[in-house]
């Protein structure tokens, strides 16, 4: 993203690190991202609201208890939660790297990002397996309300994870090595982290309301 | 790479360019002022389109048992009239003012993400053209701008018409949301030193509230539309009662968006009027913080009133009472604003310019529309009004008398700053009277028609129901509005035939936008001013305050401001983004899910998604190499 920086009228071109002077002290990209996440809350809020208002209203099966395997989903949930840890470690490594003013490739940052992306990819893999399995159990997008709402909600979440994986890979394999990110490098990694944690938090809500709630007696 | 070239504007610059160069400079612009002008002029163009649709509606209703237009065509007309006026006219005109004046009023050189801003405009244009391109395949959307399920489902709207509407609106929504992220960040982060939030002009405040409403309400519409898309394309059951789905889900999601949307339409005009009235009263806005807080409160409450659109759906007495209460509550901050505007004029040295005519007219007409709004906040009354012409009268008083007149007020006030040319005061006043008389003739009789029982959206009525006179008057009024529009457009077009004549501060303004040239230089501010009050330019001129005007701050010829270079990636990215959405048109099965159609859709979509990804990569690379 290009940003318009404020300065005096005679900004010299040697201002190397392109320090943004912002009114709130938060970088423009990060602030814009917070606003986007607020917006995305309403997106997922509506999808989750739709799921919950149609919960238990399917006229025909299969019903959630018929298909859910909470063990399998717990494993993928655990992986996704752990990926937030590796993301935090990537953000921390980026801050250390930036403070060291080192010109070398930030391999630790890239490594933690790859670990995060790998776990995200495995999560998506689990979801593909789960969708496939449920489909063969007879749960289809068209068959009943549960199918329609379940696949739509978790599908959009899975898409968010997949976009996050793609983002992590592009950032760690192109932007960082090619030095497309200059200036506040740690801040950019932090923004990626914001998105990742958000997607994670949304999954905690989905996992609780969609899966765990079915096992409350 | 000297792409971060410094544009020191020279006046003859524009005339040296060939048409192709000029067009290229538009297509690659990232300047918030050019983008603002594009939004405004596109909105005006669609105002004419929507107006022609309205005239056709009024022609058909001018006499009983009329046969000018078929029922199907009539459905298409009222659907496209509302969709055009709301999404393709009022919103872009307001976006034009937002783009142009929000950065100027906070003392910024551009928005924080200039290319994203261009992307929003091109995406908006793509969505606008896409919805209207339905005309080419003879399938104009006909399900109403509200697209109620299950009318908008395949059972009752089998053809591609509602797909054009649904997918086009999604594109427009994405455009508005990306603009919202941009503007909110700009307001929060790009203010000049000393420009605290409560020193921001009321106009900028109202724009800000609007952007918050946009980013929070449009996602809900998008979800409603995705569910509709899935129902229509892939045979899901969200709105299909036979499969357990509930059409009311659409109404909830739609009005959760739809009510904030009406404030998205009116708040920019309220902001414009809040700038115009103090300027021509030579007084500060009376109780400006109250006006700002009222705007914020209206925004908040706007999310809690959606079910007043649904009183007749039988939500039960508790829900009806709650939503009736919140709806009536909104009248309070709105009335605060009206009293503050009147108090601003009280004892002021009034100058009745064309803009002032519109501003005063706005207060009167908006108040009438607001009062009828409070009437149907009461569920028993609303049960009588629902789907009658009374509602049509109400929302045209607030949307035409409010939003549109407010925006035309903005034209006469801000045109000199935007285009460097004064608009004819005489034509402006004549045009105003045509608007004022025309709109009262058109919409006031509709109150009576509604109470007499004339339903909305009927294309023909019988003789002897007592509706003839009112309908005839309304149709005459519509013609008078059309003449008024023609006068206003003539005033605007003829201004381009004259050389630039606007002084930098034609109205003795108070805010930073008047402290710079008309039209502003590419970089807006040669030196970012330091702000010490909520009326910085007024204080410089009349109160011996600190200097903010650019002629005094910066000597001539030493302007050396790096601005972001032009870029074609926003246009390319918007093209591919729109393609990803439009590909859904190909995925629709004849009945339910169709694997072959789905494969075609995914194939097309993949190509566009790849193009989108590559253009985003190029976009970011451009950033890296140009800095």
PDB file of N, CA and C in Angstrom, chain B residues 96-162:
ATOM      1  N   UNK B  96     -18.175  11.953  -4.047  1.00  0.00           N
ATOM      2  CA  UNK B  96     -17.409  12.985  -4.735  1.00  0.00           C
ATOM      3  C   UNK B  96     -16.989  14.082  -3.776  1.00  0.00           C
ATOM      4  N   UNK B  97     -17.967  14.569  -2.986  1.00  0.00           N
ATOM      5  CA  UNK B  97     -17.634  15.611  -2.011  1.00  0.00           C
ATOM      6  C   UNK B  97     -16.686  15.064  -0.950  1.00  0.00           C
ATOM      7  N   UNK B  98     -16.930  13.817  -0.523  1.00  0.00           N
ATOM      8  CA  UNK B  98     -16.060  13.229   0.504  1.00  0.00           C
ATOM      9  C   UNK B  98     -14.631  13.175   0.002  1.00  0.00           C
ATOM     10  N   UNK B  99     -14.455  12.647  -1.214  1.00  0.00           N
ATOM     11  CA  UNK B  99     -13.122  12.535  -1.778  1.00  0.00           C
ATOM     12  C   UNK B  99     -12.432  13.876  -1.875  1.00  0.00           C
ATOM     13  N   UNK B 100     -13.173  14.855  -2.349  1.00  0.00           N
ATOM     14  CA  UNK B 100     -12.546  16.134  -2.611  1.00  0.00           C
ATOM     15  C   UNK B 100     -12.262  16.894  -1.314  1.00  0.00           C
ATOM     16  N   UNK B 101     -13.239  16.908  -0.398  1.00  0.00           N
ATOM     17  CA  UNK B 101     -13.129  17.859   0.705  1.00  0.00           C
ATOM     18  C   UNK B 101     -12.642  17.261   2.010  1.00  0.00           C
ATOM     19  N   UNK B 102     -12.801  15.969   2.198  1.00  0.00           N
ATOM     20  CA  UNK B 102     -12.348  15.419   3.475  1.00  0.00           C
ATOM     21  C   UNK B 102     -10.843  15.640   3.664  1.00  0.00           C
ATOM     22  N   UNK B 103      -9.986  15.302   2.676  1.00  0.00           N
ATOM     23  CA  UNK B 103      -8.556  15.580   2.881  1.00  0.00           C
ATOM     24  C   UNK B 103      -8.270  17.074   3.015  1.00  0.00           C
ATOM     25  N   UNK B 104      -8.967  17.901   2.215  1.00  0.00           N
ATOM     26  CA  UNK B 104      -8.681  19.340   2.280  1.00  0.00           C
ATOM     27  C   UNK B 104      -9.021  19.905   3.653  1.00  0.00           C
ATOM     28  N   UNK B 105     -10.149  19.455   4.209  1.00  0.00           N
ATOM     29  CA  UNK B 105     -10.607  20.060   5.460  1.00  0.00           C
ATOM     30  C   UNK B 105      -9.770  19.654   6.658  1.00  0.00           C
ATOM     31  N   UNK B 106      -9.058  18.524   6.554  1.00  0.00           N
ATOM     32  CA  UNK B 106      -8.203  18.149   7.681  1.00  0.00           C
ATOM     33  C   UNK B 106      -6.754  18.522   7.399  1.00  0.00           C
ATOM     34  N   UNK B 107      -6.508  19.225   6.297  1.00  0.00           N
ATOM     35  CA  UNK B 107      -5.152  19.681   5.995  1.00  0.00           C
ATOM     36  C   UNK B 107      -4.252  18.567   5.513  1.00  0.00           C
ATOM     37  N   UNK B 108      -4.784  17.684   4.654  1.00  0.00           N
ATOM     38  CA  UNK B 108      -3.978  16.570   4.145  1.00  0.00           C
ATOM     39  C   UNK B 108      -3.719  16.752   2.656  1.00  0.00           C
ATOM     40  N   UNK B 109      -2.700  16.065   2.165  1.00  0.00           N
ATOM     41  CA  UNK B 109      -2.373  16.187   0.741  1.00  0.00           C
ATOM     42  C   UNK B 109      -3.108  15.174  -0.104  1.00  0.00           C
ATOM     43  N   UNK B 110      -3.579  14.122   0.496  1.00  0.00           N
ATOM     44  CA  UNK B 110      -4.389  13.133  -0.228  1.00  0.00           C
ATOM     45  C   UNK B 110      -4.986  12.227   0.835  1.00  0.00           C
ATOM     46  N   UNK B 111      -5.658  11.170   0.405  1.00  0.00           N
ATOM     47  CA  UNK B 111      -6.088  10.159   1.369  1.00  0.00           C
ATOM     48  C   UNK B 111      -4.879   9.277   1.675  1.00  0.00           C
ATOM     49  N   UNK B 112      -4.986   8.397   2.685  1.00  0.00           N
ATOM     50  CA  UNK B 112      -3.806   7.615   3.042  1.00  0.00           C
ATOM     51  C   UNK B 112      -3.417   6.634   1.942  1.00  0.00           C
ATOM     52  N   UNK B 113      -4.396   6.071   1.251  1.00  0.00           N
ATOM     53  CA  UNK B 113      -4.085   5.099   0.198  1.00  0.00           C
ATOM     54  C   UNK B 113      -4.647   5.598  -1.131  1.00  0.00           C
ATOM     55  N   UNK B 114      -3.906   6.433  -1.822  1.00  0.00           N
ATOM     56  CA  UNK B 114      -4.462   7.053  -3.040  1.00  0.00           C
ATOM     57  C   UNK B 114      -4.837   6.031  -4.112  1.00  0.00           C
ATOM     58  N   UNK B 115      -4.048   4.966  -4.247  1.00  0.00           N
ATOM     59  CA  UNK B 115      -4.386   3.990  -5.297  1.00  0.00           C
ATOM     60  C   UNK B 115      -5.624   3.191  -4.932  1.00  0.00           C
ATOM     61  N   UNK B 116      -5.758   2.878  -3.640  1.00  0.00           N
ATOM     62  CA  UNK B 116      -6.967   2.173  -3.207  1.00  0.00           C
ATOM     63  C   UNK B 116      -8.197   3.031  -3.485  1.00  0.00           C
ATOM     64  N   UNK B 117      -8.022   4.335  -3.368  1.00  0.00           N
ATOM     65  CA  UNK B 117      -9.102   5.269  -3.637  1.00  0.00           C
ATOM     66  C   UNK B 117      -9.522   5.187  -5.106  1.00  0.00           C
ATOM     67  N   UNK B 118      -8.528   5.158  -6.000  1.00  0.00           N
ATOM     68  CA  UNK B 118      -8.829   5.019  -7.424  1.00  0.00           C
ATOM     69  C   UNK B 118      -9.508   3.675  -7.685  1.00  0.00           C
ATOM     70  N   UNK B 119      -9.007   2.646  -7.012  1.00  0.00           N
ATOM     71  CA  UNK B 119      -9.595   1.299  -7.141  1.00  0.00           C
ATOM     72  C   UNK B 119     -11.079   1.333  -6.782  1.00  0.00           C
ATOM     73  N   UNK B 120     -11.411   2.041  -5.686  1.00  0.00           N
ATOM     74  CA  UNK B 120     -12.819   2.125  -5.275  1.00  0.00           C
ATOM     75  C   UNK B 120     -13.657   2.742  -6.378  1.00  0.00           C
ATOM     76  N   UNK B 121     -13.137   3.805  -6.985  1.00  0.00           N
ATOM     77  CA  UNK B 121     -13.934   4.446  -8.032  1.00  0.00           C
ATOM     78  C   UNK B 121     -14.126   3.514  -9.221  1.00  0.00           C
ATOM     79  N   UNK B 122     -13.058   2.876  -9.697  1.00  0.00           N
ATOM     80  CA  UNK B 122     -13.202   2.033 -10.888  1.00  0.00           C
ATOM     81  C   UNK B 122     -14.105   0.846 -10.599  1.00  0.00           C
ATOM     82  N   UNK B 123     -14.025   0.341  -9.373  1.00  0.00           N
ATOM     83  CA  UNK B 123     -14.898  -0.771  -9.010  1.00  0.00           C
ATOM     84  C   UNK B 123     -16.349  -0.311  -8.984  1.00  0.00           C
ATOM     85  N   UNK B 124     -16.562   0.897  -8.458  1.00  0.00           N
ATOM     86  CA  UNK B 124     -17.921   1.443  -8.450  1.00  0.00           C
ATOM     87  C   UNK B 124     -18.437   1.567  -9.882  1.00  0.00           C
ATOM     88  N   UNK B 125     -17.584   2.096 -10.761  1.00  0.00           N
ATOM     89  CA  UNK B 125     -18.011   2.287 -12.148  1.00  0.00           C
ATOM     90  C   UNK B 125     -18.348   0.937 -12.793  1.00  0.00           C
ATOM     91  N   UNK B 126     -17.504  -0.075 -12.496  1.00  0.00           N
ATOM     92  CA  UNK B 126     -17.758  -1.401 -13.056  1.00  0.00           C
ATOM     93  C   UNK B 126     -19.112  -1.919 -12.594  1.00  0.00           C
ATOM     94  N   UNK B 127     -19.403  -1.762 -11.297  1.00  0.00           N
ATOM     95  CA  UNK B 127     -20.684  -2.235 -10.771  1.00  0.00           C
ATOM     96  C   UNK B 127     -21.850  -1.487 -11.393  1.00  0.00           C
ATOM     97  N   UNK B 128     -21.691  -0.155 -11.528  1.00  0.00           N
ATOM     98  CA  UNK B 128     -22.756   0.667 -12.088  1.00  0.00           C
ATOM     99  C   UNK B 128     -23.049   0.271 -13.529  1.00  0.00           C
ATOM    100  N   UNK B 129     -21.975   0.095 -14.311  1.00  0.00           N
ATOM    101  CA  UNK B 129     -22.168  -0.274 -15.718  1.00  0.00           C
ATOM    102  C   UNK B 129     -22.735  -1.682 -15.815  1.00  0.00           C
ATOM    103  N   UNK B 130     -22.297  -2.559 -14.891  1.00  0.00           N
ATOM    104  CA  UNK B 130     -22.768  -3.944 -14.966  1.00  0.00           C
ATOM    105  C   UNK B 130     -24.272  -4.031 -14.718  1.00  0.00           C
ATOM    106  N   UNK B 131     -24.749  -3.340 -13.668  1.00  0.00           N
ATOM    107  CA  UNK B 131     -26.194  -3.385 -13.396  1.00  0.00           C
ATOM    108  C   UNK B 131     -26.966  -2.870 -14.605  1.00  0.00           C
ATOM    109  N   UNK B 132     -26.496  -1.767 -15.162  1.00  0.00           N
ATOM    110  CA  UNK B 132     -27.230  -1.183 -16.286  1.00  0.00           C
ATOM    111  C   UNK B 132     -27.059  -1.960 -17.580  1.00  0.00           C
ATOM    112  N   UNK B 133     -25.976  -2.776 -17.653  1.00  0.00           N
ATOM    113  CA  UNK B 133     -25.787  -3.567 -18.869  1.00  0.00           C
ATOM    114  C   UNK B 133     -26.854  -4.649 -19.000  1.00  0.00           C
ATOM    115  N   UNK B 134     -27.613  -4.890 -17.912  1.00  0.00           N
ATOM    116  CA  UNK B 134     -28.719  -5.840 -18.005  1.00  0.00           C
ATOM    117  C   UNK B 134     -29.690  -5.425 -19.101  1.00  0.00           C
ATOM    118  N   UNK B 135     -29.702  -4.128 -19.383  1.00  0.00           N
ATOM    119  CA  UNK B 135     -30.546  -3.587 -20.448  1.00  0.00           C
ATOM    120  C   UNK B 135     -30.208  -4.224 -21.794  1.00  0.00           C
ATOM    121  N   UNK B 136     -28.907  -4.505 -21.980  1.00  0.00           N
ATOM    122  CA  UNK B 136     -28.462  -5.033 -23.271  1.00  0.00           C
ATOM    123  C   UNK B 136     -29.013  -6.423 -23.554  1.00  0.00           C
ATOM    124  N   UNK B 137     -29.197  -7.210 -22.493  1.00  0.00           N
ATOM    125  CA  UNK B 137     -29.741  -8.550 -22.709  1.00  0.00           C
ATOM    126  C   UNK B 137     -31.238  -8.571 -22.420  1.00  0.00           C
ATOM    127  N   UNK B 138     -31.823  -7.382 -22.275  1.00  0.00           N
ATOM    128  CA  UNK B 138     -33.272  -7.309 -22.093  1.00  0.00           C
ATOM    129  C   UNK B 138     -33.749  -7.892 -20.786  1.00  0.00           C
ATOM    130  N   UNK B 139     -32.927  -7.767 -19.737  1.00  0.00           N
ATOM    131  CA  UNK B 139     -33.336  -8.335 -18.453  1.00  0.00           C
ATOM    132  C   UNK B 139     -33.084  -7.337 -17.357  1.00  0.00           C
ATOM    133  N   UNK B 140     -33.823  -6.216 -17.393  1.00  0.00           N
ATOM    134  CA  UNK B 140     -33.683  -5.222 -16.337  1.00  0.00           C
ATOM    135  C   UNK B 140     -34.170  -5.824 -15.021  1.00  0.00           C
ATOM    136  N   UNK B 141     -33.435  -5.580 -13.925  1.00  0.00           N
ATOM    137  CA  UNK B 141     -33.896  -6.053 -12.614  1.00  0.00           C
ATOM    138  C   UNK B 141     -35.315  -5.551 -12.343  1.00  0.00           C
ATOM    139  N   UNK B 142     -36.143  -6.422 -11.772  1.00  0.00           N
ATOM    140  CA  UNK B 142     -37.547  -6.055 -11.584  1.00  0.00           C
ATOM    141  C   UNK B 142     -38.069  -6.437 -10.212  1.00  0.00           C
ATOM    142  N   UNK B 143     -37.181  -6.750  -9.280  1.00  0.00           N
ATOM    143  CA  UNK B 143     -37.648  -7.224  -7.972  1.00  0.00           C
ATOM    144  C   UNK B 143     -37.621  -6.164  -6.888  1.00  0.00           C
ATOM    145  N   UNK B 144     -37.535  -4.896  -7.254  1.00  0.00           N
ATOM    146  CA  UNK B 144     -37.453  -3.848  -6.245  1.00  0.00           C
ATOM    147  C   UNK B 144     -36.026  -3.660  -5.778  1.00  0.00           C
ATOM    148  N   UNK B 145     -35.709  -2.430  -5.304  1.00  0.00           N
ATOM    149  CA  UNK B 145     -34.328  -2.175  -4.879  1.00  0.00           C
ATOM    150  C   UNK B 145     -34.013  -2.959  -3.619  1.00  0.00           C
ATOM    151  N   UNK B 146     -35.068  -3.385  -2.878  1.00  0.00           N
ATOM    152  CA  UNK B 146     -34.916  -4.113  -1.622  1.00  0.00           C
ATOM    153  C   UNK B 146     -34.800  -5.608  -1.886  1.00  0.00           C
ATOM    154  N   UNK B 147     -35.051  -6.042  -3.124  1.00  0.00           N
ATOM    155  CA  UNK B 147     -34.863  -7.434  -3.526  1.00  0.00           C
ATOM    156  C   UNK B 147     -35.439  -8.466  -2.571  1.00  0.00           C
ATOM    157  N   UNK B 148     -36.648  -8.224  -2.071  1.00  0.00           N
ATOM    158  CA  UNK B 148     -37.194  -9.131  -1.054  1.00  0.00           C
ATOM    159  C   UNK B 148     -37.191 -10.585  -1.500  1.00  0.00           C
ATOM    160  N   UNK B 149     -36.683 -11.457  -0.595  1.00  0.00           N
ATOM    161  CA  UNK B 149     -36.860 -12.886  -0.772  1.00  0.00           C
ATOM    162  C   UNK B 149     -38.313 -13.191  -0.404  1.00  0.00           C
ATOM    163  N   UNK B 150     -38.931 -14.149  -0.978  1.00  0.00           N
ATOM    164  CA  UNK B 150     -38.435 -15.014  -2.012  1.00  0.00           C
ATOM    165  C   UNK B 150     -38.874 -14.567  -3.412  1.00  0.00           C
ATOM    166  N   UNK B 151     -39.302 -13.262  -3.480  1.00  0.00           N
ATOM    167  CA  UNK B 151     -39.596 -12.687  -4.789  1.00  0.00           C
ATOM    168  C   UNK B 151     -38.364 -12.693  -5.684  1.00  0.00           C
ATOM    169  N   UNK B 152     -37.184 -12.489  -5.020  1.00  0.00           N
ATOM    170  CA  UNK B 152     -35.950 -12.397  -5.785  1.00  0.00           C
ATOM    171  C   UNK B 152     -35.343 -13.772  -6.045  1.00  0.00           C
ATOM    172  N   UNK B 153     -35.966 -14.831  -5.524  1.00  0.00           N
ATOM    173  CA  UNK B 153     -35.462 -16.182  -5.776  1.00  0.00           C
ATOM    174  C   UNK B 153     -35.815 -16.656  -7.165  1.00  0.00           C
ATOM    175  N   UNK B 154     -35.295 -17.817  -7.513  1.00  0.00           N
ATOM    176  CA  UNK B 154     -35.503 -18.302  -8.886  1.00  0.00           C
ATOM    177  C   UNK B 154     -36.951 -18.643  -9.166  1.00  0.00           C
ATOM    178  N   UNK B 155     -37.728 -18.931  -8.105  1.00  0.00           N
ATOM    179  CA  UNK B 155     -39.115 -19.311  -8.347  1.00  0.00           C
ATOM    180  C   UNK B 155     -39.897 -18.166  -8.999  1.00  0.00           C
ATOM    181  N   UNK B 156     -39.673 -16.935  -8.497  1.00  0.00           N
ATOM    182  CA  UNK B 156     -40.441 -15.806  -9.023  1.00  0.00           C
ATOM    183  C   UNK B 156     -39.623 -14.901  -9.933  1.00  0.00           C
ATOM    184  N   UNK B 157     -38.301 -15.034  -9.886  1.00  0.00           N
ATOM    185  CA  UNK B 157     -37.440 -14.252 -10.785  1.00  0.00           C
ATOM    186  C   UNK B 157     -36.468 -15.192 -11.472  1.00  0.00           C
ATOM    187  N   UNK B 158     -36.961 -15.994 -12.411  1.00  0.00           N
ATOM    188  CA  UNK B 158     -36.107 -17.038 -12.972  1.00  0.00           C
ATOM    189  C   UNK B 158     -34.978 -16.525 -13.868  1.00  0.00           C
ATOM    190  N   UNK B 159     -35.195 -15.465 -14.588  1.00  0.00           N
ATOM    191  CA  UNK B 159     -34.195 -15.008 -15.565  1.00  0.00           C
ATOM    192  C   UNK B 159     -32.965 -14.424 -14.912  1.00  0.00           C
ATOM    193  N   UNK B 160     -32.071 -13.837 -15.717  1.00  0.00           N
ATOM    194  CA  UNK B 160     -30.830 -13.277 -15.163  1.00  0.00           C
ATOM    195  C   UNK B 160     -31.007 -11.897 -14.538  1.00  0.00           C
ATOM    196  N   UNK B 161     -32.240 -11.321 -14.607  1.00  0.00           N
ATOM    197  CA  UNK B 161     -32.396  -9.923 -14.190  1.00  0.00           C
ATOM    198  C   UNK B 161     -31.922  -9.692 -12.758  1.00  0.00           C
ATOM    199  N   UNK B 162     -32.398 -10.509 -11.818  1.00  0.00           N
ATOM    200  CA  UNK B 162     -32.026 -10.273 -10.427  1.00  0.00           C
ATOM    201  C   UNK B 162     -30.574 -10.665 -10.147  1.00  0.00           C
TER     202      UNK B 162
END
